[in-house]
């Protein structure tokens, strides 16, 4: 005779339980079940579980760091390549326009979709207004798109956070978007695994008048603080300077130079 199935009502959602005996009960559905099936439903305590799950995906991604200096902006990411993977191709830093770049942490295919959207938006803005788009405008557009994916059934939130950096008419700018649709401006920021510790490190060592070289060294020191691979070869970096306002890849030789400088300028906390 099969054991009876009963429904227990309580907590944030009904729980389906399988009664094995008088002394043992196996719960086969989580308490959040029912409220995490769609991003359009709030739980009784005001949470949207699918958005929280997407943010958790970001926290499991490798680190990405953005640092603003007086001379431009720096983006650095940790990438752990396989032995036979072709080097020199960055998977987590993207160019949106000449003066705007994006670094991603989380589910990178979602980042590619957002970058393609940002490129189309940027070029459309240039054709319509005959001027380059501002970094904040791109950040707001992507944040609005992220928010749309929390409002409809049949879709899921983007599982990626983006550091959107650039130099425009307003100066040097860095913004961060997340799966909830929030976008916030920063002078220095980290996203991905261990971001809380890295952001605390940035808050302690960042200065508003930093040169581009010091900002580069700080970005590498921040990644090496919690990097999975203790090797500067796993760090990829790009920059946009105030003079030429064009995204440029930083060579491996320069990354190694900045890594050596970081050891003396920004020692790791004991």
mmCIF file of C-alpha atoms in Angstrom:
data_model
loop_
_atom_site.group_PDB
_atom_site.id
_atom_site.type_symbol
_atom_site.label_atom_id
_atom_site.label_comp_id
_atom_site.label_asym_id
_atom_site.label_seq_id
_atom_site.Cartn_x
_atom_site.Cartn_y
_atom_site.Cartn_z
ATOM 1 C CA UNK A 1 0.000 0.000 0.000
ATOM 2 C CA UNK A 2 1.440 3.355 -1.005
ATOM 3 C CA UNK A 3 2.018 5.909 1.739
ATOM 4 C CA UNK A 4 -0.490 8.772 1.941
ATOM 5 C CA UNK A 5 0.254 12.221 0.473
ATOM 6 C CA UNK A 6 -0.922 15.209 2.436
ATOM 7 C CA UNK A 7 -0.806 18.998 2.061
ATOM 8 C CA UNK A 8 0.442 21.102 4.957
ATOM 9 C CA UNK A 9 -0.445 24.788 4.847
ATOM 10 C CA UNK A 10 1.876 27.141 6.679
ATOM 11 C CA UNK A 11 4.846 29.431 6.244
ATOM 12 C CA UNK A 12 5.283 31.349 2.996
ATOM 13 C CA UNK A 13 3.676 28.668 0.781
ATOM 14 C CA UNK A 14 1.911 25.301 0.951
ATOM 15 C CA UNK A 15 4.230 22.326 1.369
ATOM 16 C CA UNK A 16 3.626 18.992 -0.322
ATOM 17 C CA UNK A 17 4.762 16.236 2.053
ATOM 18 C CA UNK A 18 5.102 12.499 1.711
ATOM 19 C CA UNK A 19 4.289 10.723 4.952
ATOM 20 C CA UNK A 20 6.555 7.696 5.268
ATOM 21 C CA UNK A 21 5.620 6.663 8.812
ATOM 22 C CA UNK A 22 4.266 8.112 11.991
ATOM 23 C CA UNK A 23 7.708 9.425 12.957
ATOM 24 C CA UNK A 24 9.287 10.492 9.633
ATOM 25 C CA UNK A 25 8.096 13.089 7.141
ATOM 26 C CA UNK A 26 10.010 13.934 3.957
ATOM 27 C CA UNK A 27 9.447 17.387 2.488
ATOM 28 C CA UNK A 28 9.720 17.190 -1.285
ATOM 29 C CA UNK A 29 8.840 20.788 -2.116
ATOM 30 C CA UNK A 30 10.647 23.882 -0.870
ATOM 31 C CA UNK A 31 8.745 26.493 1.149
ATOM 32 C CA UNK A 32 9.247 29.080 -1.643
ATOM 33 C CA UNK A 33 7.632 26.793 -4.206
ATOM 34 C CA UNK A 34 4.806 28.544 -5.978
ATOM 35 C CA UNK A 35 6.249 32.007 -5.473
ATOM 36 C CA UNK A 36 9.421 31.331 -7.470
ATOM 37 C CA UNK A 37 7.722 30.013 -10.609
ATOM 38 C CA UNK A 38 7.422 33.444 -12.200
ATOM 39 C CA UNK A 39 9.144 36.830 -11.719
ATOM 40 C CA UNK A 40 5.741 38.535 -11.644
ATOM 41 C CA UNK A 41 4.716 37.161 -8.240
ATOM 42 C CA UNK A 42 5.675 38.552 -4.849
ATOM 43 C CA UNK A 43 6.008 36.259 -1.856
ATOM 44 C CA UNK A 44 4.069 37.194 1.303
ATOM 45 C CA UNK A 45 7.228 38.772 2.743
ATOM 46 C CA UNK A 46 7.696 41.004 -0.317
ATOM 47 C CA UNK A 47 10.379 39.062 -2.184
ATOM 48 C CA UNK A 48 10.697 38.187 -5.872
ATOM 49 C CA UNK A 49 12.540 34.890 -5.760
ATOM 50 C CA UNK A 50 13.561 34.673 -9.420
ATOM 51 C CA UNK A 51 15.304 38.056 -9.193
ATOM 52 C CA UNK A 52 17.116 36.873 -6.060
ATOM 53 C CA UNK A 53 18.180 33.694 -7.853
ATOM 54 C CA UNK A 54 19.534 35.772 -10.745
ATOM 55 C CA UNK A 55 21.519 37.964 -8.348
ATOM 56 C CA UNK A 56 22.913 34.793 -6.778
ATOM 57 C CA UNK A 57 24.104 33.746 -10.256
ATOM 58 C CA UNK A 58 26.095 36.989 -10.438
ATOM 59 C CA UNK A 59 27.704 36.227 -7.083
ATOM 60 C CA UNK A 60 28.928 32.893 -8.458
ATOM 61 C CA UNK A 61 30.671 34.511 -11.438
ATOM 62 C CA UNK A 62 34.347 35.431 -11.545
ATOM 63 C CA UNK A 63 35.332 38.938 -10.527
ATOM 64 C CA UNK A 64 35.025 42.064 -12.644
ATOM 65 C CA UNK A 65 36.313 45.450 -11.476
ATOM 66 C CA UNK A 66 35.863 49.008 -12.704
ATOM 67 C CA UNK A 67 37.981 51.941 -11.483
ATOM 68 C CA UNK A 68 37.688 55.600 -12.458
ATOM 69 C CA UNK A 69 40.806 57.798 -12.547
ATOM 70 C CA UNK A 70 41.388 61.429 -13.403
ATOM 71 C CA UNK A 71 42.698 60.350 -16.824
ATOM 72 C CA UNK A 72 40.076 57.753 -17.800
ATOM 73 C CA UNK A 73 38.455 54.492 -16.721
ATOM 74 C CA UNK A 74 39.766 50.962 -16.208
ATOM 75 C CA UNK A 75 37.932 47.637 -16.540
ATOM 76 C CA UNK A 76 39.539 44.386 -15.422
ATOM 77 C CA UNK A 77 38.155 40.846 -15.240
ATOM 78 C CA UNK A 78 39.336 37.469 -14.093
ATOM 79 C CA UNK A 79 39.258 34.822 -16.818
ATOM 80 C CA UNK A 80 40.510 31.294 -16.237
ATOM 81 C CA UNK A 81 41.234 29.817 -19.681
ATOM 82 C CA UNK A 82 41.557 26.138 -20.473
ATOM 83 C CA UNK A 83 44.933 24.779 -21.560
ATOM 84 C CA UNK A 84 44.082 24.669 -25.260
ATOM 85 C CA UNK A 85 41.955 27.793 -25.327
ATOM 86 C CA UNK A 86 43.177 30.522 -27.681
ATOM 87 C CA UNK A 87 44.657 33.321 -25.605
ATOM 88 C CA UNK A 88 44.264 37.000 -26.343
ATOM 89 C CA UNK A 89 40.479 36.861 -26.763
ATOM 90 C CA UNK A 90 38.590 38.429 -23.877
ATOM 91 C CA UNK A 91 35.250 36.792 -23.125
ATOM 92 C CA UNK A 92 34.020 39.206 -20.443
ATOM 93 C CA UNK A 93 34.952 42.686 -21.704
ATOM 94 C CA UNK A 94 32.951 44.089 -24.628
ATOM 95 C CA UNK A 95 33.040 47.254 -26.713
ATOM 96 C CA UNK A 96 29.696 49.022 -27.112
ATOM 97 C CA UNK A 97 30.874 52.190 -28.875
ATOM 98 C CA UNK A 98 34.244 53.827 -29.374
ATOM 99 C CA UNK A 99 33.989 55.481 -25.953
ATOM 100 C CA UNK A 100 32.024 52.848 -23.979
ATOM 101 C CA UNK A 101 32.944 49.371 -22.749
ATOM 102 C CA UNK A 102 31.252 46.739 -20.601
ATOM 103 C CA UNK A 103 32.677 44.189 -18.154
ATOM 104 C CA UNK A 104 30.396 41.358 -17.036
ATOM 105 C CA UNK A 105 30.052 38.899 -14.163
ATOM 106 C CA UNK A 106 27.555 36.066 -14.029
ATOM 107 C CA UNK A 107 25.980 34.199 -16.948
ATOM 108 C CA UNK A 108 28.028 35.537 -19.870
ATOM 109 C CA UNK A 109 25.620 34.539 -22.710
ATOM 110 C CA UNK A 110 23.116 36.914 -21.110
ATOM 111 C CA UNK A 111 25.803 39.595 -21.196
ATOM 112 C CA UNK A 112 26.272 39.114 -24.944
ATOM 113 C CA UNK A 113 22.560 39.669 -25.523
ATOM 114 C CA UNK A 114 22.632 42.890 -23.511
ATOM 115 C CA UNK A 115 25.796 44.095 -25.240
ATOM 116 C CA UNK A 116 24.209 43.560 -28.664
ATOM 117 C CA UNK A 117 21.204 45.552 -27.454
ATOM 118 C CA UNK A 118 23.489 48.335 -26.185
ATOM 119 C CA UNK A 119 25.374 48.471 -29.500
ATOM 120 C CA UNK A 120 22.155 48.827 -31.485
ATOM 121 C CA UNK A 121 20.880 51.478 -29.085
ATOM 122 C CA UNK A 122 24.162 53.412 -29.248
ATOM 123 C CA UNK A 123 24.288 53.416 -33.051
ATOM 124 C CA UNK A 124 20.613 54.395 -33.294
ATOM 125 C CA UNK A 125 21.263 57.318 -30.957
ATOM 126 C CA UNK A 126 24.137 58.480 -33.168
ATOM 127 C CA UNK A 127 22.020 58.273 -36.332
ATOM 128 C CA UNK A 128 19.076 60.116 -34.778
ATOM 129 C CA UNK A 129 20.873 62.835 -32.797
ATOM 130 C CA UNK A 130 24.206 63.036 -34.669
ATOM 131 C CA UNK A 131 26.178 62.789 -31.438
ATOM 132 C CA UNK A 132 27.670 60.028 -29.312
ATOM 133 C CA UNK A 133 25.473 58.545 -26.623
ATOM 134 C CA UNK A 134 26.248 59.240 -22.967
ATOM 135 C CA UNK A 135 27.314 56.412 -20.680
ATOM 136 C CA UNK A 136 24.411 57.051 -18.302
ATOM 137 C CA UNK A 137 21.909 56.805 -21.159
ATOM 138 C CA UNK A 138 23.223 53.366 -22.135
ATOM 139 C CA UNK A 139 23.217 52.229 -18.491
ATOM 140 C CA UNK A 140 19.618 53.375 -18.007
ATOM 141 C CA UNK A 141 18.537 51.662 -21.236
ATOM 142 C CA UNK A 142 20.047 48.333 -20.151
ATOM 143 C CA UNK A 143 18.641 48.684 -16.638
ATOM 144 C CA UNK A 144 15.178 49.320 -18.093
ATOM 145 C CA UNK A 145 15.510 46.184 -20.217
ATOM 146 C CA UNK A 146 16.533 44.153 -17.146
ATOM 147 C CA UNK A 147 13.510 45.482 -15.293
ATOM 148 C CA UNK A 148 11.194 44.492 -18.140
ATOM 149 C CA UNK A 149 12.346 40.902 -17.701
ATOM 150 C CA UNK A 150 11.016 40.954 -14.126
ATOM 151 C CA UNK A 151 7.514 42.049 -15.160
ATOM 152 C CA UNK A 152 6.290 39.377 -17.566
ATOM 153 C CA UNK A 153 5.505 35.692 -17.255
ATOM 154 C CA UNK A 154 7.310 33.325 -19.602
ATOM 155 C CA UNK A 155 10.667 35.101 -19.276
ATOM 156 C CA UNK A 156 13.435 34.940 -16.720
ATOM 157 C CA UNK A 157 15.601 37.757 -15.335
ATOM 158 C CA UNK A 158 19.060 38.218 -16.841
ATOM 159 C CA UNK A 159 21.613 36.335 -14.742
ATOM 160 C CA UNK A 160 24.388 38.870 -15.169
ATOM 161 C CA UNK A 161 25.589 42.190 -13.760
ATOM 162 C CA UNK A 162 27.404 44.717 -15.934
ATOM 163 C CA UNK A 163 30.028 47.388 -15.280
ATOM 164 C CA UNK A 164 29.381 50.035 -17.945
ATOM 165 C CA UNK A 165 32.372 52.367 -18.267
ATOM 166 C CA UNK A 166 33.206 55.186 -20.615
ATOM 167 C CA UNK A 167 34.270 58.759 -21.240
ATOM 168 C CA UNK A 168 31.659 61.181 -22.607
ATOM 169 C CA UNK A 169 30.831 64.889 -22.591
ATOM 170 C CA UNK A 170 30.155 64.709 -18.843
ATOM 171 C CA UNK A 171 33.523 63.154 -18.003
ATOM 172 C CA UNK A 172 34.660 59.706 -16.861
ATOM 173 C CA UNK A 173 31.751 57.475 -15.867
ATOM 174 C CA UNK A 174 31.174 54.014 -14.365
ATOM 175 C CA UNK A 175 27.747 52.447 -13.813
ATOM 176 C CA UNK A 176 26.634 49.030 -12.604
ATOM 177 C CA UNK A 177 23.401 47.301 -13.608
ATOM 178 C CA UNK A 178 22.033 44.162 -11.968
ATOM 179 C CA UNK A 179 19.226 41.666 -12.741
ATOM 180 C CA UNK A 180 16.656 43.674 -10.767
ATOM 181 C CA UNK A 181 16.948 46.641 -13.148
ATOM 182 C CA UNK A 182 18.880 48.864 -10.764
ATOM 183 C CA UNK A 183 21.697 51.047 -12.084
ATOM 184 C CA UNK A 184 24.095 52.969 -9.845
ATOM 185 C CA UNK A 185 27.092 55.218 -10.540
ATOM 186 C CA UNK A 186 30.439 54.396 -8.888
ATOM 187 C CA UNK A 187 34.022 55.631 -8.781
ATOM 188 C CA UNK A 188 35.290 52.098 -8.157
ATOM 189 C CA UNK A 189 33.335 48.864 -7.917
ATOM 190 C CA UNK A 190 33.609 45.076 -8.084
ATOM 191 C CA UNK A 191 30.979 42.485 -9.058
ATOM 192 C CA UNK A 192 31.068 38.703 -8.941
ATOM 193 C CA UNK A 193 32.351 36.180 -6.406
ATOM 194 C CA UNK A 194 33.876 37.818 -3.325
ATOM 195 C CA UNK A 195 32.703 41.282 -4.393
ATOM 196 C CA UNK A 196 31.908 42.371 -0.826
ATOM 197 C CA UNK A 197 35.507 41.895 0.330
ATOM 198 C CA UNK A 198 36.897 43.452 -2.841
ATOM 199 C CA UNK A 199 34.622 46.500 -2.560
ATOM 200 C CA UNK A 200 35.801 46.989 1.026
ATOM 201 C CA UNK A 201 39.389 46.871 -0.281
ATOM 202 C CA UNK A 202 38.552 49.454 -2.962
ATOM 203 C CA UNK A 203 36.892 51.752 -0.437
ATOM 204 C CA UNK A 204 40.045 51.682 1.659
ATOM 205 C CA UNK A 205 42.549 52.286 -1.153
ATOM 206 C CA UNK A 206 40.748 54.361 -3.786
ATOM 207 C CA UNK A 207 41.573 58.075 -4.194
ATOM 208 C CA UNK A 208 39.762 60.560 -6.429
ATOM 209 C CA UNK A 209 42.983 61.946 -7.944
ATOM 210 C CA UNK A 210 44.451 58.574 -8.962
ATOM 211 C CA UNK A 211 46.409 58.382 -12.201
ATOM 212 C CA UNK A 212 45.507 55.830 -14.848
ATOM 213 C CA UNK A 213 48.546 53.734 -13.870
ATOM 214 C CA UNK A 214 47.594 53.705 -10.186
ATOM 215 C CA UNK A 215 43.995 52.862 -11.057
ATOM 216 C CA UNK A 216 45.230 49.955 -13.185
ATOM 217 C CA UNK A 217 47.383 48.669 -10.340
ATOM 218 C CA UNK A 218 44.466 49.016 -7.904
ATOM 219 C CA UNK A 219 42.151 47.059 -10.217
ATOM 220 C CA UNK A 220 44.644 44.193 -10.427
ATOM 221 C CA UNK A 221 45.272 44.242 -6.681
ATOM 222 C CA UNK A 222 41.519 44.076 -6.112
ATOM 223 C CA UNK A 223 41.093 41.034 -8.370
ATOM 224 C CA UNK A 224 44.136 39.256 -6.930
ATOM 225 C CA UNK A 225 42.619 39.706 -3.463
ATOM 226 C CA UNK A 226 39.975 37.044 -4.195
ATOM 227 C CA UNK A 227 41.055 35.554 -7.525
ATOM 228 C CA UNK A 228 40.590 31.817 -8.050
ATOM 229 C CA UNK A 229 43.811 31.625 -10.096
ATOM 230 C CA UNK A 230 46.828 33.314 -8.478
ATOM 231 C CA UNK A 231 48.351 34.403 -11.782
ATOM 232 C CA UNK A 232 48.244 37.773 -13.549
ATOM 233 C CA UNK A 233 47.855 35.877 -16.849
ATOM 234 C CA UNK A 234 44.258 35.166 -15.820
ATOM 235 C CA UNK A 235 43.505 38.914 -15.677
ATOM 236 C CA UNK A 236 42.268 40.781 -18.749
ATOM 237 C CA UNK A 237 42.109 44.562 -18.801
ATOM 238 C CA UNK A 238 40.872 47.385 -21.022
ATOM 239 C CA UNK A 239 40.884 51.150 -20.604
ATOM 240 C CA UNK A 240 39.361 54.294 -22.057
ATOM 241 C CA UNK A 241 41.440 57.443 -21.682
ATOM 242 C CA UNK A 242 40.148 60.986 -21.542
ATOM 243 C CA UNK A 243 42.480 62.018 -24.382
ATOM 244 C CA UNK A 244 41.450 59.607 -27.152
ATOM 245 C CA UNK A 245 38.069 58.372 -25.746
ATOM 246 C CA UNK A 246 38.513 54.971 -27.390
ATOM 247 C CA UNK A 247 38.423 51.541 -25.770
ATOM 248 C CA UNK A 248 41.886 49.976 -25.797
ATOM 249 C CA UNK A 249 43.013 46.540 -24.703
ATOM 250 C CA UNK A 250 45.862 46.519 -22.170
ATOM 251 C CA UNK A 251 48.662 44.184 -23.226
ATOM 252 C CA UNK A 252 49.719 41.201 -21.108
ATOM 253 C CA UNK A 253 53.104 42.863 -20.578
ATOM 254 C CA UNK A 254 51.449 45.966 -19.129
ATOM 255 C CA UNK A 255 49.157 43.824 -16.960
ATOM 256 C CA UNK A 256 52.228 42.113 -15.532
ATOM 257 C CA UNK A 257 53.840 45.517 -14.911
ATOM 258 C CA UNK A 258 50.743 46.783 -13.097
ATOM 259 C CA UNK A 259 50.606 43.539 -11.084
ATOM 260 C CA UNK A 260 54.164 44.084 -9.855
ATOM 261 C CA UNK A 261 53.328 47.695 -8.986
ATOM 262 C CA UNK A 262 50.207 46.578 -7.115
ATOM 263 C CA UNK A 263 52.233 44.403 -4.736
ATOM 264 C CA UNK A 264 54.076 47.446 -3.405
ATOM 265 C CA UNK A 265 51.390 50.124 -3.672
ATOM 266 C CA UNK A 266 48.390 48.118 -2.482
ATOM 267 C CA UNK A 267 49.511 45.276 -0.199
ATOM 268 C CA UNK A 268 46.913 42.703 0.696
ATOM 269 C CA UNK A 269 45.402 43.051 4.186
ATOM 270 C CA UNK A 270 46.807 40.573 6.669
#
